[in-house]
Tab-separated table of C-alpha atoms and ligand atoms in Angstrom:
chain	number	residue	atom	x	y	z
K	958	MET	CA	22.749	14.971	-32.766
K	959	THR	CA	21.731	12.428	-35.359
K	960	VAL	CA	23.762	9.414	-34.216
K	961	LYS	CA	21.505	6.387	-33.918
K	962	ILE	CA	23.088	2.997	-33.189
K	963	TYR	CA	20.330	1.006	-31.489
K	964	GLU	CA	19.262	-0.961	-34.570
K	965	THR	CA	22.797	-2.009	-35.524
K	966	GLN	CA	23.778	-5.671	-35.383
K	967	ALA	CA	26.607	-4.833	-32.995
K	968	VAL	CA	24.180	-3.361	-30.412
K	969	GLN	CA	21.660	-6.180	-30.882
K	970	ASP	CA	24.405	-8.814	-30.385
K	971	PHE	CA	25.642	-6.847	-27.387
K	972	LEU	CA	22.120	-6.923	-25.788
K	973	ASN	CA	21.873	-10.699	-26.325
K	974	SER	CA	25.228	-11.178	-24.697
K	975	ILE	CA	24.497	-8.877	-21.691
K	976	SER	CA	21.221	-10.744	-21.107
K	977	GLY	CA	23.021	-14.098	-20.936
K	978	PHE	CA	21.276	-15.538	-24.007
K	979	ASP	CA	24.494	-17.343	-24.916
K	980	GLN	CA	24.870	-18.849	-21.394
K	981	GLU	CA	23.498	-22.130	-20.034
K	982	GLY	CA	22.723	-21.134	-16.451
K	983	GLY	CA	20.321	-18.628	-14.899
K	984	SER	CA	16.585	-18.199	-15.383
K	985	GLU	CA	14.968	-18.007	-18.835
K	986	ARG	CA	12.376	-15.555	-17.527
K	987	ALA	CA	15.036	-13.323	-15.945
K	988	LYS	CA	16.998	-13.326	-19.201
K	989	LYS	CA	13.962	-12.392	-21.326
K	990	ILE	CA	12.795	-9.669	-18.949
K	991	MET	CA	16.296	-8.194	-18.607
K	992	HIS	CA	16.695	-8.264	-22.392
K	993	ARG	CA	13.450	-6.328	-22.878
K	994	PHE	CA	14.305	-3.909	-20.061
K	995	LEU	CA	17.813	-3.147	-21.328
K	996	SER	CA	16.661	-2.965	-24.946
K	997	ASP	CA	14.016	-0.373	-24.039
K	998	LEU	CA	16.564	1.663	-22.047
K	999	PHE	CA	19.248	1.472	-24.741
K	1000	LYS	CA	16.694	2.629	-27.300
K	1001	LEU	CA	15.616	5.436	-24.993
K	1002	ILE	CA	19.251	6.582	-24.613
K	1003	ASP	CA	19.579	6.608	-28.402
K	1004	ASP	CA	16.226	8.326	-29.043
K	1005	PHE	CA	16.712	11.063	-26.431
K	1006	ASP	CA	20.488	11.432	-26.935
K	1007	VAL	CA	20.973	10.897	-23.198
K	1008	THR	CA	24.325	12.391	-22.196
K	1009	GLN	CA	26.957	10.834	-19.946
K	1010	GLU	CA	26.159	13.494	-17.338
K	1011	GLU	CA	22.425	12.699	-17.405
K	1012	TYR	CA	23.105	8.975	-17.169
K	1013	TRP	CA	25.397	9.302	-14.129
K	1014	THR	CA	22.965	11.728	-12.442
K	1015	ALA	CA	20.336	9.006	-12.737
K	1016	VAL	CA	22.698	6.366	-11.305
K	1017	ASN	CA	23.427	8.673	-8.382
K	1018	LEU	CA	19.714	9.191	-7.763
K	1019	LEU	CA	19.110	5.419	-7.807
K	1020	ASN	CA	21.880	4.990	-5.237
K	1021	ALA	CA	20.302	7.683	-3.045
K	1022	LEU	CA	16.847	6.051	-3.347
K	1023	GLY	CA	18.278	2.643	-2.466
K	1024	SER	CA	20.444	3.753	0.430
K	1025	GLN	CA	17.429	5.453	2.028
K	1026	THR	CA	15.115	2.508	1.175
K	1027	GLN	CA	12.897	4.844	-0.826
K	1028	PHE	CA	12.005	2.666	-3.796
K	1029	GLY	CA	8.888	1.532	-1.881
K	1030	LEU	CA	7.904	5.208	-1.507
K	1031	LEU	CA	8.633	6.180	-5.086
K	1032	SER	CA	6.849	3.131	-6.503
K	1033	PRO	CA	3.285	4.381	-5.748
K	1034	GLY	CA	4.286	7.879	-6.911
K	1035	LEU	CA	5.255	6.477	-10.284
K	1036	GLY	CA	1.983	4.572	-10.458
K	1037	PHE	CA	3.347	1.019	-10.306
K	1038	ASP	CA	1.239	0.042	-7.260
K	1039	HIS	CA	-1.965	1.317	-8.868
K	1040	TYR	CA	-1.062	-0.271	-12.188
K	1041	LEU	CA	-0.648	-3.665	-10.479
K	1042	ASP	CA	-4.073	-3.104	-8.841
K	1043	MET	CA	-5.607	-2.314	-12.240
K	1044	ARG	CA	-4.192	-5.582	-13.558
K	1045	GLN	CA	-5.495	-7.537	-10.544
K	1046	ASP	CA	-8.936	-5.926	-11.030
K	1047	ALA	CA	-8.914	-7.122	-14.648
K	1048	ILE	CA	-7.802	-10.632	-13.572
K	1049	ASP	CA	-10.645	-10.746	-10.994
K	1050	ALA	CA	-13.184	-9.483	-13.541
K	1051	GLU	CA	-12.129	-12.197	-15.976
K	1052	ALA	CA	-12.505	-14.838	-13.231
K	1053	LYS	CA	-15.917	-13.332	-12.286
K	1054	ARG	CA	-14.697	-12.516	-8.773
K	1055	THR	CA	-16.593	-9.247	-8.627
K	1056	GLY	CA	-18.819	-7.282	-6.273
K	1057	SER	CA	-16.379	-6.939	-3.393
K	1058	THR	CA	-15.158	-3.679	-1.876
K	1059	PRO	CA	-12.558	-2.209	-4.250
K	1060	ARG	CA	-8.910	-2.830	-3.530
K	1061	THR	CA	-6.315	-0.125	-3.433
K	1062	ILE	CA	-2.592	0.022	-2.778
K	1063	GLU	CA	-0.899	-1.214	0.401
K	1064	GLY	CA	1.741	1.518	0.496
K	1065	PRO	CA	5.186	1.011	2.018
K	1066	LEU	CA	4.406	1.611	5.697
K	1067	TYR	CA	2.744	-1.557	7.012
K	1068	VAL	CA	4.372	-3.291	9.995
K	1069	ALA	CA	3.543	-6.936	10.715
K	1070	GLY	CA	2.715	-8.289	14.156
K	1071	ALA	CA	0.399	-5.604	15.589
K	1072	PRO	CA	-1.484	-6.511	18.802
K	1073	GLU	CA	-4.683	-8.484	18.254
K	1074	ALA	CA	-8.150	-7.936	19.720
K	1075	GLU	CA	-11.678	-9.328	19.385
K	1076	GLY	CA	-14.384	-6.962	18.140
K	1077	PHE	CA	-12.913	-3.752	19.520
K	1078	ALA	CA	-9.497	-2.138	19.953
K	1079	ARG	CA	-8.135	1.267	20.779
K	1080	LEU	CA	-5.488	2.042	18.164
K	1081	ASP	CA	-3.860	5.218	19.515
K	1082	ASP	CA	-1.840	5.506	22.714
K	1083	GLY	CA	-3.542	8.742	23.785
K	1084	SER	CA	-0.419	10.887	23.351
K	1085	ASP	CA	-1.576	12.875	20.276
K	1086	LEU	CA	-3.343	15.663	22.123
K	1087	ASP	CA	-3.958	17.806	18.991
K	1088	ALA	CA	-5.979	15.054	17.407
K	1089	GLU	CA	-9.701	14.565	17.145
K	1090	THR	CA	-11.125	11.277	18.439
K	1091	MET	CA	-12.202	8.864	15.698
K	1092	TRP	CA	-14.756	6.087	16.144
K	1093	LEU	CA	-14.175	3.737	13.230
K	1094	THR	CA	-16.578	0.877	12.744
K	1095	GLY	CA	-18.156	-1.388	10.161
K	1096	GLN	CA	-19.344	-4.836	9.211
K	1097	VAL	CA	-17.503	-7.428	7.142
K	1098	ARG	CA	-19.879	-9.244	4.801
K	1099	ASP	CA	-20.085	-11.584	1.882
K	1100	ILE	CA	-21.074	-9.919	-1.404
K	1101	ASP	CA	-24.583	-11.330	-0.719
K	1102	GLY	CA	-24.721	-9.374	2.538
K	1103	THR	CA	-24.116	-12.329	4.877
K	1104	PRO	CA	-21.922	-11.231	7.822
K	1105	ILE	CA	-18.526	-12.905	8.213
K	1106	PRO	CA	-17.917	-13.421	11.958
K	1107	GLY	CA	-14.254	-13.695	12.928
K	1108	ALA	CA	-12.975	-11.915	9.799
K	1109	LYS	CA	-9.475	-10.567	10.404
K	1110	VAL	CA	-9.322	-6.777	10.035
K	1111	GLU	CA	-5.877	-5.176	10.176
K	1112	ILE	CA	-5.872	-1.396	10.385
K	1113	TRP	CA	-3.003	1.089	10.303
K	1114	HIS	CA	-2.791	4.844	9.882
K	1115	CYS	CA	-0.642	7.860	10.707
K	1116	ASN	CA	-0.967	10.478	13.455
K	1117	SER	CA	-2.104	14.098	13.229
K	1118	LYS	CA	1.359	15.069	11.864
K	1119	GLY	CA	1.274	12.513	9.047
K	1120	ASN	CA	3.774	10.163	10.713
K	1121	TYR	CA	3.520	6.382	11.060
K	1122	SER	CA	4.739	4.531	14.167
K	1123	PHE	CA	7.872	2.388	13.657
K	1124	PHE	CA	9.021	4.656	10.801
K	1125	ASP	CA	8.684	7.561	13.273
K	1126	PRO	CA	10.772	6.355	16.220
K	1127	THR	CA	9.253	8.948	18.579
K	1128	GLN	CA	5.955	7.019	18.673
K	1129	SER	CA	5.145	4.054	20.905
K	1130	GLU	CA	5.393	0.547	19.448
K	1131	TYR	CA	2.467	-0.321	17.151
K	1132	ASN	CA	0.775	3.024	17.789
K	1133	MET	CA	-2.254	3.164	15.467
K	1134	ARG	CA	-1.735	-0.399	14.274
K	1135	ARG	CA	-4.040	-3.215	15.392
K	1136	THR	CA	-5.587	-6.475	14.227
K	1137	ILE	CA	-9.267	-6.803	15.142
K	1138	TYR	CA	-11.206	-10.035	14.658
K	1139	ALA	CA	-14.820	-9.226	13.747
K	1140	ASP	CA	-17.473	-10.173	16.346
K	1141	SER	CA	-20.319	-12.673	15.941
K	1142	GLU	CA	-22.133	-10.229	13.620
K	1143	GLY	CA	-19.016	-9.533	11.537
K	1144	ARG	CA	-18.558	-6.121	13.146
K	1145	TYR	CA	-15.283	-4.443	14.053
K	1146	THR	CA	-14.829	-1.211	15.986
K	1147	ALA	CA	-11.737	0.896	16.590
K	1148	ARG	CA	-11.231	3.938	18.731
K	1149	SER	CA	-8.436	6.085	17.370
K	1150	ILE	CA	-7.659	9.599	16.188
K	1151	ILE	CA	-8.382	11.245	12.861
K	1152	PRO	CA	-5.163	10.968	10.827
K	1153	SER	CA	-3.889	13.878	8.778
K	1154	GLY	CA	-2.621	13.687	5.228
K	1155	TYR	CA	0.870	12.392	4.514
K	1156	GLY	CA	3.681	14.024	2.582
K	1157	VAL	CA	6.846	12.557	1.066
K	1158	PRO	CA	9.762	13.979	3.099
K	1159	GLU	CA	10.910	17.321	1.633
K	1160	GLY	CA	14.217	17.036	-0.230
K	1161	ALA	CA	14.260	13.212	-0.110
K	1162	PRO	CA	15.260	11.398	-3.323
K	1163	THR	CA	11.574	10.540	-3.958
K	1164	ASP	CA	10.756	14.246	-3.691
K	1165	VAL	CA	13.577	15.049	-6.156
K	1166	VAL	CA	11.998	12.717	-8.738
K	1167	LEU	CA	8.490	14.117	-8.211
K	1168	LYS	CA	9.731	17.741	-8.373
K	1169	ALA	CA	11.457	16.992	-11.692
K	1170	LEU	CA	8.007	16.004	-12.980
K	1171	GLY	CA	6.403	19.156	-11.548
K	1172	ARG	CA	4.436	16.994	-9.090
K	1173	HIS	CA	3.780	17.085	-5.353
K	1174	GLY	CA	4.184	14.175	-2.912
K	1175	GLU	CA	1.000	14.621	-0.866
K	1176	ARG	CA	-1.563	12.012	0.118
K	1177	PRO	CA	-5.013	12.774	1.558
K	1178	ALA	CA	-5.943	11.567	5.080
K	1179	HIS	CA	-6.365	7.813	4.746
K	1180	ILE	CA	-6.656	4.596	6.751
K	1181	HIS	CA	-5.148	1.316	5.573
K	1182	TYR	CA	-6.838	-2.109	5.791
K	1183	PHE	CA	-6.028	-5.760	5.228
K	1184	ILE	CA	-9.187	-7.885	5.518
K	1185	SER	CA	-9.227	-11.666	5.310
K	1186	ALA	CA	-11.325	-14.702	6.209
K	1187	PRO	CA	-11.125	-18.388	5.234
K	1188	ASP	CA	-12.747	-19.051	1.810
K	1189	TYR	CA	-12.660	-15.340	0.860
K	1190	GLN	CA	-10.258	-13.337	-1.263
K	1191	HIS	CA	-7.822	-11.294	0.820
K	1192	LEU	CA	-8.498	-7.585	0.412
K	1193	THR	CA	-5.919	-4.802	0.655
K	1194	THR	CA	-7.593	-1.430	0.701
K	1195	GLN	CA	-7.761	2.055	2.230
K	1196	ILE	CA	-10.398	4.624	2.971
K	1197	ASN	CA	-9.923	8.315	2.307
K	1198	LEU	CA	-11.619	10.797	4.568
K	1199	ALA	CA	-13.748	13.179	2.481
K	1200	GLY	CA	-12.969	16.877	2.430
K	1201	ASP	CA	-9.167	16.652	2.293
K	1202	PRO	CA	-7.678	18.970	-0.390
K	1203	TYR	CA	-5.781	15.979	-1.798
K	1204	THR	CA	-8.674	13.466	-1.829
K	1205	PHE	CA	-8.753	13.493	-5.616
K	1206	ASP	CA	-5.150	14.601	-6.075
K	1207	ASP	CA	-3.291	11.769	-4.365
K	1208	PHE	CA	0.354	11.450	-5.447
K	1209	ALA	CA	0.072	7.662	-4.879
K	1210	PHE	CA	-3.058	7.291	-7.082
K	1211	ALA	CA	-4.845	5.268	-4.371
K	1212	THR	CA	-8.152	7.170	-4.243
K	1213	ARG	CA	-11.225	5.341	-5.481
K	1214	GLU	CA	-14.634	6.981	-5.473
K	1215	GLU	CA	-16.217	4.117	-3.466
K	1216	LEU	CA	-13.532	4.428	-0.783
K	1217	VAL	CA	-14.044	8.111	0.018
K	1218	ILE	CA	-15.910	8.285	3.314
K	1219	GLU	CA	-17.524	11.240	4.983
K	1220	GLY	CA	-16.858	11.200	8.732
K	1221	LYS	CA	-19.754	12.370	10.901
K	1222	HIS	CA	-18.839	14.836	13.634
K	1223	ILE	CA	-20.865	14.072	16.764
K	1224	GLU	CA	-21.118	16.530	19.669
K	1225	SER	CA	-23.819	14.697	21.648
K	1226	VAL	CA	-22.648	13.821	25.166
K	1227	ALA	CA	-25.059	10.874	25.258
K	1228	GLU	CA	-23.584	9.430	22.043
K	1229	ALA	CA	-20.057	9.901	23.391
K	1230	GLU	CA	-20.930	8.226	26.696
K	1231	LYS	CA	-22.527	5.299	24.861
K	1232	ARG	CA	-19.091	4.633	23.359
K	1233	GLY	CA	-17.140	5.345	26.536
K	1234	LEU	CA	-15.730	8.597	25.104
K	1235	GLU	CA	-15.140	11.780	27.038
K	1236	GLY	CA	-16.103	14.343	24.406
K	1237	PRO	CA	-17.017	15.087	20.789
K	1238	PHE	CA	-15.781	12.635	18.163
K	1239	THR	CA	-15.986	11.803	14.479
K	1240	GLU	CA	-17.636	8.559	13.488
K	1241	VAL	CA	-16.344	6.855	10.354
K	1242	ILE	CA	-18.312	3.875	9.065
K	1243	PHE	CA	-16.710	1.491	6.603
K	1244	ASP	CA	-18.485	-1.752	5.728
K	1245	ILE	CA	-16.476	-4.276	3.752
K	1246	GLU	CA	-17.647	-6.901	1.273
K	1247	LEU	CA	-15.387	-9.843	0.439
K	1248	ALA	CA	-15.547	-12.102	-2.621
K	1249	LYS	CA	-15.489	-15.881	-2.251
K	1250	THR	CA	-12.567	-17.878	-3.596
K	1251	GLU	CA	-11.367	-21.455	-3.282
K	1252	SER	CA	-7.815	-20.463	-4.186
K	1253	ALA	CA	-5.583	-20.636	-1.097
K	1254	ASP	CA	-3.128	-18.185	-2.723
K	1255	LEU	CA	-5.817	-15.528	-3.086
K	1256	GLN	CA	-6.907	-15.892	0.549
K	1257	VAL	CA	-3.654	-14.415	1.833
K	1258	ARG	CA	-1.825	-11.201	1.036
K	1259	HIS	CA	0.771	-11.451	-1.685
K	1260	LYS	CA	4.363	-11.790	-0.604
K	1261	ARG	CA	6.535	-8.696	-0.395
K	1262	ALA	CA	9.210	-7.410	1.942
K	1263	ARG	CA	7.377	-5.857	4.907
K	1264	ALA	CA	8.653	-4.471	8.204
K	1265	LYS	CA	8.825	-7.268	10.816
K	1266	GLU	CA	7.165	-9.730	8.436
K	1267	ASP	CA	10.152	-12.089	8.425
K	1268	GLU	CA	10.272	-12.098	12.220
K	1269	GLN	CA	6.573	-12.985	12.213
K	1270	ASP	CA	7.172	-15.807	9.755
K	1271	ALA	CA	10.049	-17.055	11.873
K	1272	ALA	CA	7.955	-16.790	15.051
K	1273	SER	CA	4.984	-18.644	13.564
K	1274	GLN	CA	7.283	-21.313	12.130
K	1275	LEU	CA	8.830	-21.706	15.543
K	1276	ALA	CA	5.371	-21.948	17.122
K	1277	SER	CA	4.295	-24.652	14.671
K	1278	THR	CA	7.563	-26.552	15.237
K	1279	ALA	CA	7.022	-26.328	18.981
K	1280	LYS	CA	3.587	-27.952	18.594
K	1281	VAL	CA	5.050	-31.031	16.852
W	1710	DHB	C1	3.296	6.317	0.566
W	1710	DHB	C2	2.930	6.590	1.868
W	1710	DHB	C3	1.733	6.147	2.353
W	1710	DHB	O1	1.281	6.383	3.608
W	1710	DHB	C4	0.921	5.415	1.546
W	1710	DHB	O2	-0.219	4.997	2.056
W	1710	DHB	C5	1.279	5.153	0.248
W	1710	DHB	C6	2.479	5.608	-0.233
W	1710	DHB	C7	4.607	6.755	0.025
W	1710	DHB	O3	5.321	7.451	0.725
W	1710	DHB	O4	4.929	6.381	-1.106
W	1711	FE	FE1	-0.413	5.454	4.128
């Protein structure tokens, strides 16, 4: 087919009209972005001779993704989360905010409001009997090496089947989700279990998109972190446990060389007893360096829709109102 209409005045006028350029109200930024977005898609339809059937298949897929709230899952798979990280890295480099532990994507499975503890917390509820015990510890420091006592360390990860509590209703509330405030030396310690890798649910709309690209939906075993402290830049990151077949083949593009950590398997009874453990365990050590910033916006995680986050906002607003 050789029909090409994109460049015609009629189509260009049409795009201006769809984008509200001839209307008073609305947002200028929304209009400009929508105009670019629709123009690129209209051109794509012209260039690839997209058929009616292909177009409506795509609409159907978008409906399926939306109705199963899977856009947050597909987004890392299509590289948007990592691309936004690459941009933030470049923004930080330009502002000379460098030297901290590298960031990597948050993923879609955080739940706000996990129980809080000082220095130490057990993350798992003890029900995952197939799992190996993990002793996860580290120190939060300034990029100069000065410890940051009281730093807030939020940790979340999945179980030995690759499932996250809350999204997996068979698990107890906040299983493998805790907030630990670092001790007087900036140290945090968590007892938990070694998580397994994670896979996008088979046959789900996200899986349909990835399969069409000849790709898999697997992530290596990983542990998520939010780390923050007053006067420091909030850090969203993850560690990947070394030795997973997907460590360097992550469908969500979250792996960074500096964040791959080799767990140390320890059989010694004395070492186990020192930590109050009953048997062999794997120790994972992850020290974190934060960059200083005076910007209040950079000291907190960016806004996005998160499970239970609104309730938390409402609860903290209520608490601050109650104090007045
Ligand atoms: C996805 C799942 C994760 O556990 C994660 O960390 C990142 C992405 C996902 O399903 O897209
Ligand atoms: Fe994850």
